[in-house]
Short mmCIF file of C-alpha atoms in Angstrom, two decimals:
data_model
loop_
_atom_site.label_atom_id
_atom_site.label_comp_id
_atom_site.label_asym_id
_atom_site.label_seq_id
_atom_site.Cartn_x
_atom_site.Cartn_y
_atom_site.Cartn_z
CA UNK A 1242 18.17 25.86 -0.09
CA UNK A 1243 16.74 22.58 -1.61
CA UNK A 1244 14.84 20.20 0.79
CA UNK A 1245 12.67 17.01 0.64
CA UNK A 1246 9.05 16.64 0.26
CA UNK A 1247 7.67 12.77 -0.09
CA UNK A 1248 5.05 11.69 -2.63
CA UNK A 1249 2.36 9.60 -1.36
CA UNK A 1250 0.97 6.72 -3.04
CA UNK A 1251 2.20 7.51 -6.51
CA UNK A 1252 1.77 4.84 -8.92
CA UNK A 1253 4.29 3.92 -12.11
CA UNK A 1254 2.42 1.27 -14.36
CA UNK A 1255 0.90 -0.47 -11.33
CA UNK A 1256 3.90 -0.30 -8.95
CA UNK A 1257 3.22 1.57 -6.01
CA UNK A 1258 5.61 3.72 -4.12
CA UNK A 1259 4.24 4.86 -0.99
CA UNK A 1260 6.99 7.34 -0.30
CA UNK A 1261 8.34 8.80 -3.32
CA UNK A 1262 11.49 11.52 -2.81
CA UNK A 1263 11.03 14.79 -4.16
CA UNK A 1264 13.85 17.38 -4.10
CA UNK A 1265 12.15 21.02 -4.02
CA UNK A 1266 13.77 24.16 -4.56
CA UNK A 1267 13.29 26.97 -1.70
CA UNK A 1268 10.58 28.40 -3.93
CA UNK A 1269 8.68 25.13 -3.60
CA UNK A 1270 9.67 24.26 -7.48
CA UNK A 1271 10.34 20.53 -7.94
CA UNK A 1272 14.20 20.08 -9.16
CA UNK A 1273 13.39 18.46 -12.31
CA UNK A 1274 16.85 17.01 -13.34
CA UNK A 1275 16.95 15.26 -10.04
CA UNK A 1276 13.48 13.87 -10.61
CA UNK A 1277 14.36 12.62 -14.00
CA UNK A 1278 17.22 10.55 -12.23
CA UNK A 1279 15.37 9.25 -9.16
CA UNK A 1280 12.70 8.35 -11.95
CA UNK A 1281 15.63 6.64 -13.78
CA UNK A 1282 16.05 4.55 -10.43
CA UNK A 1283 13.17 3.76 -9.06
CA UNK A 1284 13.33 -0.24 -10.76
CA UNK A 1285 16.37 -0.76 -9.66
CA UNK A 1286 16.27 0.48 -6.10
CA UNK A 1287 14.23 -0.29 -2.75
CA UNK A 1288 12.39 2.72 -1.68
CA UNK A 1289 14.84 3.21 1.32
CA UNK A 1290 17.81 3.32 -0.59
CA UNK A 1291 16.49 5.30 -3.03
CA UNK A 1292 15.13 8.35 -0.17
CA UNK A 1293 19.24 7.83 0.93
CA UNK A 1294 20.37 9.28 -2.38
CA UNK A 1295 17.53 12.01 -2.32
CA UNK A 1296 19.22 13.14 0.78
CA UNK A 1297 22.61 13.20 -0.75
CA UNK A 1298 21.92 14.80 -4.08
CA UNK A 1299 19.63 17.19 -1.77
CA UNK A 1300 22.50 18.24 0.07
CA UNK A 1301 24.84 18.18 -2.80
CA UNK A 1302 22.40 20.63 -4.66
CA UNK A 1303 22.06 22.97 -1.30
CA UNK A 1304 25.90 23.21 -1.59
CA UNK A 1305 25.88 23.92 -5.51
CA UNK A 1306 23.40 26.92 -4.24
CA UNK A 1307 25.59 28.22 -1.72
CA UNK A 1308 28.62 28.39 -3.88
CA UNK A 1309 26.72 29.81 -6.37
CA UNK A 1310 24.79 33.16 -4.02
CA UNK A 1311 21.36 30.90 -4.36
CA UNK A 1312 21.84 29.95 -8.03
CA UNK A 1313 20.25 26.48 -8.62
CA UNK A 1314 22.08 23.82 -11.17
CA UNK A 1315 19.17 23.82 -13.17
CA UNK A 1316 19.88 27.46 -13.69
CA UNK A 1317 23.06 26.38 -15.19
CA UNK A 1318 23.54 22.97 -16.17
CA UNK A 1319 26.94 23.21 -17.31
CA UNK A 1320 27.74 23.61 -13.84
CA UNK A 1321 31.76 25.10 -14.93
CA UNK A 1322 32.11 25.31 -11.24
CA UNK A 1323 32.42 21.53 -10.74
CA UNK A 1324 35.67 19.93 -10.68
CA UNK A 1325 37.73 17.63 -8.66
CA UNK A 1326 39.06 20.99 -6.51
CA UNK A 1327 35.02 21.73 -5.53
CA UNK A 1328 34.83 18.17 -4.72
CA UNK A 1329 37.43 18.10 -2.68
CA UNK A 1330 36.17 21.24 -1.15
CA UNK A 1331 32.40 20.03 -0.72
CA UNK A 1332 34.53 16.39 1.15
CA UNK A 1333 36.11 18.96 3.32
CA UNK A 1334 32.90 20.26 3.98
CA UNK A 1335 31.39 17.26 4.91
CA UNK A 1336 34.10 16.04 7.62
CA UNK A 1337 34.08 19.16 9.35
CA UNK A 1338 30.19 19.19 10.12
CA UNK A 1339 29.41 18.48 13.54
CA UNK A 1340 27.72 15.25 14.26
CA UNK A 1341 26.30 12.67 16.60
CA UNK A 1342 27.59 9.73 15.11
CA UNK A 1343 31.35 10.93 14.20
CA UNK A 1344 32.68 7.22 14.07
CA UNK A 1345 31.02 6.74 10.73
CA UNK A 1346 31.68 10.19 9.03
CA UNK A 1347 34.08 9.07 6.64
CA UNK A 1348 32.23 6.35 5.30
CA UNK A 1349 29.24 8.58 5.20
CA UNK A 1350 31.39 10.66 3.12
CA UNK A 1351 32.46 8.38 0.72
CA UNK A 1352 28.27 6.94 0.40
CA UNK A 1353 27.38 10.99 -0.26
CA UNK A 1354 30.37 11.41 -3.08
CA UNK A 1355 29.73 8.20 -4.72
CA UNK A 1356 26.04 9.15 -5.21
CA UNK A 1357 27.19 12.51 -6.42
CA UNK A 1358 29.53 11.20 -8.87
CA UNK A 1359 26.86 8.59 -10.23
CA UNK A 1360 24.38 11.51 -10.44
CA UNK A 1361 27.08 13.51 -12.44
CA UNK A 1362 27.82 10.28 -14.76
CA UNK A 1363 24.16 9.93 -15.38
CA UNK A 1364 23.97 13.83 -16.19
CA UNK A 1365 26.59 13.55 -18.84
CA UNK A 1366 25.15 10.35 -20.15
CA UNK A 1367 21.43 12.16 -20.68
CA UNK A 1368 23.50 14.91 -22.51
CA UNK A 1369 22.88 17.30 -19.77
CA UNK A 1370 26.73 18.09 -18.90
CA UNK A 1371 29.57 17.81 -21.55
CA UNK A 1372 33.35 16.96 -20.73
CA UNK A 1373 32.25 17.10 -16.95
CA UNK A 1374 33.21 13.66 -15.86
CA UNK A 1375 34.71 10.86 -16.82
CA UNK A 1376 38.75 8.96 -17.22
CA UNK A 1377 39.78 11.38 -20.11
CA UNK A 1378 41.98 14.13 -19.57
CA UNK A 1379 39.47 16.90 -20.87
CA UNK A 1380 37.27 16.14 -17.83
CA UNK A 1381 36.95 18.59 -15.09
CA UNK A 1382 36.09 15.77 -12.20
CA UNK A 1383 38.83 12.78 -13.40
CA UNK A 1384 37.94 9.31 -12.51
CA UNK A 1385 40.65 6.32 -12.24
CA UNK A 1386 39.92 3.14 -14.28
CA UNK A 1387 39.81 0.16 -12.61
CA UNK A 1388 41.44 -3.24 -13.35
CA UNK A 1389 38.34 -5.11 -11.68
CA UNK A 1390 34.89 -4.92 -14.67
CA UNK A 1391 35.71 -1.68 -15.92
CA UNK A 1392 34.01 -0.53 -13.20
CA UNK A 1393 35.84 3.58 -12.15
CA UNK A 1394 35.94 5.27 -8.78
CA UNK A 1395 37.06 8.24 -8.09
CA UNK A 1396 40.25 9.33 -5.95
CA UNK A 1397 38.61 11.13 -3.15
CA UNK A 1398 36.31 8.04 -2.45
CA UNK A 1399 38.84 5.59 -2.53
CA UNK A 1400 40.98 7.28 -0.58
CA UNK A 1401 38.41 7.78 2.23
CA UNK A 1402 37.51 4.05 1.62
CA UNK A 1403 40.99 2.74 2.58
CA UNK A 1404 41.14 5.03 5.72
CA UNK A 1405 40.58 2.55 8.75
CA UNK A 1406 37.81 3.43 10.93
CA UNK A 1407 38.13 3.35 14.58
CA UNK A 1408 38.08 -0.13 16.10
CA UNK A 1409 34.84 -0.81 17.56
CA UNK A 1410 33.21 -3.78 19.06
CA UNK A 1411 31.14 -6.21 18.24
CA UNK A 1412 27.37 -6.31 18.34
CA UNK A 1413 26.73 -8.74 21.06
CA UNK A 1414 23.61 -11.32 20.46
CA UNK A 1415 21.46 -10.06 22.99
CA UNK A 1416 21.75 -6.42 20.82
CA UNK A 1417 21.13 -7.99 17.32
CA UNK A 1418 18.39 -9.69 18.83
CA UNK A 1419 17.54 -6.42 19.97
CA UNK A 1420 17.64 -5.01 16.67
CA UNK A 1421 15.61 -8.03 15.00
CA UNK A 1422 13.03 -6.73 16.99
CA UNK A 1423 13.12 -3.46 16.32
CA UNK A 1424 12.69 -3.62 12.12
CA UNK A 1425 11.03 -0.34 10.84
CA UNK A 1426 9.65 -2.54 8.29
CA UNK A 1427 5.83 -2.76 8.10
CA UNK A 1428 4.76 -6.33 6.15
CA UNK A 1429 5.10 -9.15 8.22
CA UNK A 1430 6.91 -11.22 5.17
CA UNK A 1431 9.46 -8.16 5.28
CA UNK A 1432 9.86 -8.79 8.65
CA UNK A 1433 10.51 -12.04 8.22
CA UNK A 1434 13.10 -11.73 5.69
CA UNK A 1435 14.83 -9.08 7.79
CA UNK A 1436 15.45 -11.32 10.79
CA UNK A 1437 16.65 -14.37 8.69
CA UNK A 1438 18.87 -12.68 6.56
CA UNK A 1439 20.89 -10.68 9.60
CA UNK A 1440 20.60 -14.55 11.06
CA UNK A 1441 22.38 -15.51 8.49
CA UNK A 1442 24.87 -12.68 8.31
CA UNK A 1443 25.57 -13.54 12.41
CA UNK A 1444 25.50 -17.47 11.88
CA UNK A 1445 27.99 -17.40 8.97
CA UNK A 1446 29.86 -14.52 9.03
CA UNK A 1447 28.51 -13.60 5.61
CA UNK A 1448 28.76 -9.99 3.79
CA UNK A 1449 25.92 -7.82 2.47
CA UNK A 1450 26.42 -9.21 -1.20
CA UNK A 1451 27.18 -12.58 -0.10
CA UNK A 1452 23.58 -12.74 1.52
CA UNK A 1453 22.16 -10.92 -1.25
CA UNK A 1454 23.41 -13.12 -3.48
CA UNK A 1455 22.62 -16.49 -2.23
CA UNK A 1456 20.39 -18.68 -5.01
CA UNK A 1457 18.18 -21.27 -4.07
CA UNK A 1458 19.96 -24.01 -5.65
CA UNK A 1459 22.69 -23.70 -3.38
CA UNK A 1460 20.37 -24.41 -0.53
CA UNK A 1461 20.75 -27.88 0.88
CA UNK A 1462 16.61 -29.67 0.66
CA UNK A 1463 14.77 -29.51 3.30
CA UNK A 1464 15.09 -33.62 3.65
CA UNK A 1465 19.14 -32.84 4.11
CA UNK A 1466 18.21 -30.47 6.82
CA UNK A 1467 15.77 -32.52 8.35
CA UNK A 1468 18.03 -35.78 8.57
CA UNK A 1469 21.07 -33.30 10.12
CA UNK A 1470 19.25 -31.87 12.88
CA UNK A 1471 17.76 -35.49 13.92
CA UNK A 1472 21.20 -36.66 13.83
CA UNK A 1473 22.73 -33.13 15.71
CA UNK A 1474 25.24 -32.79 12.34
CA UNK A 1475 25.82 -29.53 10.25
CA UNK A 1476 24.86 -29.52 6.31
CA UNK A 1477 26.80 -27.18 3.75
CA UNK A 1478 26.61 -24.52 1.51
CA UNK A 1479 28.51 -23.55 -1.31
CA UNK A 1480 29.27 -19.84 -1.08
CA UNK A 1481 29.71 -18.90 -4.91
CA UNK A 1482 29.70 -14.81 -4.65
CA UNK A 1483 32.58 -13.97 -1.77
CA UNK A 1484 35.36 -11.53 -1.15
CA UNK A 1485 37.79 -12.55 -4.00
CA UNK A 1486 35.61 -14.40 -6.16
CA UNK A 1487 36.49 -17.69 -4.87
CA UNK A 1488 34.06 -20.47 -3.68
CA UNK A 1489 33.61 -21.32 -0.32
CA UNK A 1490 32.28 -24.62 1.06
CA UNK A 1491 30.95 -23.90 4.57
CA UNK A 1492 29.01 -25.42 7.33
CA UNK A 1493 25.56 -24.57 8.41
CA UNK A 1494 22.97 -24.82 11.00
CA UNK A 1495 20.02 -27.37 9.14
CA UNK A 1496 17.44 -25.22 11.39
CA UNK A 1497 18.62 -22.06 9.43
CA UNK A 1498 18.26 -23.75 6.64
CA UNK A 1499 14.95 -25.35 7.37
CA UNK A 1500 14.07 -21.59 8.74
CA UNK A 1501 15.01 -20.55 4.96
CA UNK A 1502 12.84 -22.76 3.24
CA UNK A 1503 9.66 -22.26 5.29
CA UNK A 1504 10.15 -18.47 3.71
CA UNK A 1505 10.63 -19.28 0.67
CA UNK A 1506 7.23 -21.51 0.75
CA UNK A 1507 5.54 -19.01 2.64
CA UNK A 1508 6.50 -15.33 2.31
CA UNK A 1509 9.03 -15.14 -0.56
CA UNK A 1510 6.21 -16.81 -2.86
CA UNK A 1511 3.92 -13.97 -1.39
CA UNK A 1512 6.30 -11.45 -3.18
CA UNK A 1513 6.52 -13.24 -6.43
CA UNK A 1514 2.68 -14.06 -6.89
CA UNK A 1515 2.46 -10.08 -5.94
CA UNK A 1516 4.81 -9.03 -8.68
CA UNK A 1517 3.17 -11.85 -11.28
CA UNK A 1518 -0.20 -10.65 -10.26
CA UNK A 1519 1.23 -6.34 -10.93
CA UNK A 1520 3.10 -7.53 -14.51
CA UNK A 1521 -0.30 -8.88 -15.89
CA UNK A 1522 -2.35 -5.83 -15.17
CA UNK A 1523 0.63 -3.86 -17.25
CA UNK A 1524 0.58 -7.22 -19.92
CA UNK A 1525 3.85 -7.72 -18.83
CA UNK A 1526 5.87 -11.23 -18.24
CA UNK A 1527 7.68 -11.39 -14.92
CA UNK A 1528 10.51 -13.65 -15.05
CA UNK A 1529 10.98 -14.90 -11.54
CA UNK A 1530 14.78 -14.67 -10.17
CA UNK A 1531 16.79 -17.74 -8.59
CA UNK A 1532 17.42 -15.52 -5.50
CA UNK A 1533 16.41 -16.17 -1.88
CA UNK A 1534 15.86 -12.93 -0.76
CA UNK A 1535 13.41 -10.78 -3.22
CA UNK A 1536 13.17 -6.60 -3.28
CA UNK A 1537 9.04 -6.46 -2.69
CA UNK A 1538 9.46 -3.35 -4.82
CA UNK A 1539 11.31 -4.57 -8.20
CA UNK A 1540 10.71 -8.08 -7.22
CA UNK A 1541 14.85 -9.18 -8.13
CA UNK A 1542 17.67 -10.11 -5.53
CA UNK A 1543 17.67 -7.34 -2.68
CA UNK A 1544 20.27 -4.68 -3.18
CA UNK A 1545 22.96 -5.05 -0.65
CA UNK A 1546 22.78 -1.62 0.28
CA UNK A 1547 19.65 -2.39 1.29
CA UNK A 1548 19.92 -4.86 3.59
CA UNK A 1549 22.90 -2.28 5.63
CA UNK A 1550 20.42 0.51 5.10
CA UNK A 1551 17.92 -1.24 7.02
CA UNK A 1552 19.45 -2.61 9.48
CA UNK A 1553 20.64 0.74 10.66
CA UNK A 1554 17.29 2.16 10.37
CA UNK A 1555 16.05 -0.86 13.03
CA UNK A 1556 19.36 -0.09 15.17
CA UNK A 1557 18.18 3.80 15.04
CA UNK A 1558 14.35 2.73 16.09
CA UNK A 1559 16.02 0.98 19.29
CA UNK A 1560 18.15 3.54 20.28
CA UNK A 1561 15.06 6.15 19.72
CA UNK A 1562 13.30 4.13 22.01
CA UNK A 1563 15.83 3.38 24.74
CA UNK A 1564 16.21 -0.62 23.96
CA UNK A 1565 20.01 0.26 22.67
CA UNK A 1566 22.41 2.85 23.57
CA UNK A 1567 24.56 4.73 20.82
CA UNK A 1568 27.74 3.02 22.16
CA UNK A 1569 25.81 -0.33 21.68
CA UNK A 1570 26.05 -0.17 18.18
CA UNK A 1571 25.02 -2.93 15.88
CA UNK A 1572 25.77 -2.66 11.88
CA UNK A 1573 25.59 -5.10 9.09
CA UNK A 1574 28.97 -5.55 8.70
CA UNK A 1575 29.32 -6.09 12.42
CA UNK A 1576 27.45 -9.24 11.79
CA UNK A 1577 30.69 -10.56 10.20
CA UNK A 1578 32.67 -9.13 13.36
CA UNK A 1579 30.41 -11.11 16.12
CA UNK A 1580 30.87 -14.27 13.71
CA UNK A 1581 34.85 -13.96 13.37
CA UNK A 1582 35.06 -13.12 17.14
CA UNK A 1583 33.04 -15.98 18.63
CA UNK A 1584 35.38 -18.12 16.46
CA UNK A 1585 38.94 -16.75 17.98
CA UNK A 1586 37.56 -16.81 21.41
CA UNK A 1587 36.09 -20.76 20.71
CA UNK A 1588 40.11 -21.66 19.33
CA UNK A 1589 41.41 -20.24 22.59
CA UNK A 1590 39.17 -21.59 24.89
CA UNK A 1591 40.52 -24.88 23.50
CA UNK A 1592 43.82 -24.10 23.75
CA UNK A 1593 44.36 -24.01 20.04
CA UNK A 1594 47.88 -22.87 18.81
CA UNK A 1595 48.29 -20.53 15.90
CA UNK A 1596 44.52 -19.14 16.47
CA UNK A 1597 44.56 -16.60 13.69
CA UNK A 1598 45.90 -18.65 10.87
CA UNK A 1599 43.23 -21.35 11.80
CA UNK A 1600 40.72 -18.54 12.12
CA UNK A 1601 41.54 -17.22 8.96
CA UNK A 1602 40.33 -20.17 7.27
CA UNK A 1603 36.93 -20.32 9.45
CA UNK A 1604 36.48 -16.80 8.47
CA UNK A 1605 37.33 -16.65 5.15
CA UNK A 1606 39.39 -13.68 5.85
CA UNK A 1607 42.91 -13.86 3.33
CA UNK A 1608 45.66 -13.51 6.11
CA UNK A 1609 46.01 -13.63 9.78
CA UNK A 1610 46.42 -9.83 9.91
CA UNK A 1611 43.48 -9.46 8.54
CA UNK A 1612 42.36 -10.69 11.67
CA UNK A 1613 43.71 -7.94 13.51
CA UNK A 1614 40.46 -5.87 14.11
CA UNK A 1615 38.91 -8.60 15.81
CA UNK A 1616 42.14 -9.99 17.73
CA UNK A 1617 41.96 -7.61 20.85
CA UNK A 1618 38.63 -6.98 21.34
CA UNK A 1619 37.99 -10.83 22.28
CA UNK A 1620 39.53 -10.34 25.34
CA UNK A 1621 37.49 -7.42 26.60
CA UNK A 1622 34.14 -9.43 26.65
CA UNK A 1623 32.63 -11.48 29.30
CA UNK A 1624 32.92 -14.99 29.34
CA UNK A 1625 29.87 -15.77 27.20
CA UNK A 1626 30.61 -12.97 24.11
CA UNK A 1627 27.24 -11.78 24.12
#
């Protein structure tokens, strides 16, 4: 059965990893194809997100092995078993394993077979697997086309993707405070960058990639800022990656955005001069990106996944050390659920007809049903929301 061992302290051209995944067979032989593809990663991907798809190939490999009476893939590489009726099978699988945190299985599941299906692209790609996946007809695991970039999916993950979760509440402020304070993350700047960027997810109601993606030219100067808070006013930002694609003007605290610049003087430049400092000992150029928020390991905009990865790692720490309680949950996307609520609950405390299709605006959300998730739940809070 294949497990996880962590490298410490390897180094690739003067970038350090201090925990590097390892997938190890149950004879203690390092899974070479996997290693090749983690290796493949490592620039693009934090060191978090890229132990999460250890775990998932890991278990995806332990499966291959049981199907197979112990046989590992590397064994046989044209893995014939493979196709979408074993995926199915191993998604089947999957839901029906007991666990703690049952509310988020499906979406687990989906995160586990999307890794599995990129690790099974990259396999073909490398020339490692022939006819095994891909749109055409000859391929044993079939993926649909998309209209949206080219970009495929496969049917078991979108289907999985467009089953609704259970309703659940959301975070209250006193619990993402809680989990601010709880950040697994050891550098102080990485601290720092945590707690502003789930600030701003709470403050504006903004996605994962929407955060990510914010550019320091759409920051309003300091000066702006300055001048608004003197004279109590809100400044705005121009939201250029959103849901849809479409532009969004919105207002913002000026002490966020003062908060914002006093990282990018101070910690953000920390991470660039770092990576400068790394590309001239490999006689490299490092071409600095427009980005607010910087991965300290490949030095570009932080991946999304990331950001959700960690804040459920800090959410974890405080209910490991009894600050939160499982039923207290706080995700990244329920950063966008806190904003939208606090908005319907300020429209009907002043008696504002027609909340939702107001809201819908505030929230960038594309119709009042939309709003549904959030609708009920207002009214099972205290007074204050938080």
């Amino acid at each position: 059965m294949a497990h996880i061992r962590y490298a410490d302290s390897v180094d690739f051209y003067g970038s350090l990893h201090g925990r590097f995944p390892v997938i190890l067979s149950e004879e203690l032989t390092v899974h070479r194809l996997s290693l090749q593809y983690l290796l493949s990663l490592r620039v693009m991907c934090a060191e978090r997100t890229l132990i999460t798809y250890a775990h998932h190939i890991c278990d995806f490999l332990t499966q291959l092995e049981v199907d197979n009476n112990g046989c590992s893939d590397e064994q046989r590489l044209a893995w014939d078993e493979i196709d979408d009726s074993w995926l199915e099978s191993y998604r089947n699988e999957l839901l029906s394993r007991p666990g703690a945190n049952k509310d988020n299985t499906k979406n687990y599941v989906a995160q586990v077979l999307r890794t599995v299906i990129a690790y099974l692209e990259w396999t073909q790609t490398q020339g490692y697997s022939y006819n095994l996946i891909g749109v055409e007809e000859r391929c044993r695991v079939r993926l649909l086309p998309s209209k949206k970039d080219g970009v495929v999916s496969h049917p078991l993950v979108k289907r999985l993707s467009k089953e609704k979760s259970a309703p659940r509440t959301a975070p209250r402020m006193d619990w993402i405070e809680i989990v601010k304070a709880h950040t697994t993350l050891g550098a102080n700047n990485l601290q720092v960058r945590f707690e502003l960027m789930v600030d701003w997810g709470a403050a504006l109601g903004l996605r994962a990639h929407e955060i990510c993606a914010l550019n320091i030219e759409q920051l309003p100067e300091r000066k702006t800022a300055e001048n608004a808070a003197i004279a109590g006013e809100n400044v705005f930002i121009n939201v250029v990656t959103s849901k849809g694609s479409k532009p969004k003007v919105i207002p913002i605290s000026p002490l966020l955005v003062k908060r914002t610049w006093d990282y990018i003087e101070n910690d953000r430049s920390s991470t660039v001069k770092a990576h400068r400092k790394r590309n001239r000992k490999r006689k490299d150029v490092y071409v600095e990106s427009s980005s607010i928020f910087l991965s300290s390991t490949t030095g570009r905009a932080l991946h999304p996944r990331t950001l959700s990865n960690q804040v459920r790692s800090a959410f974890c720490c405080a209910v490991e050390c009894g600050a939160l309680t499982k039923d207290e949950l706080v995700w990244q996307h329920g950063l966008k659920h806190r904003f939208t609520t606090d908005i319907l609950k300020g429209l009907d405390s002043a008696g504002i007809q027609r909340v939702e299709e107001i809201a819908k605006h505030l929230t960038r959300h594309k119709s009042p049903d939309s709003l549904q998730t959030y609708a009920v739940g207002r009214f099972f809070e205290d007074s204050n929301g938080s």
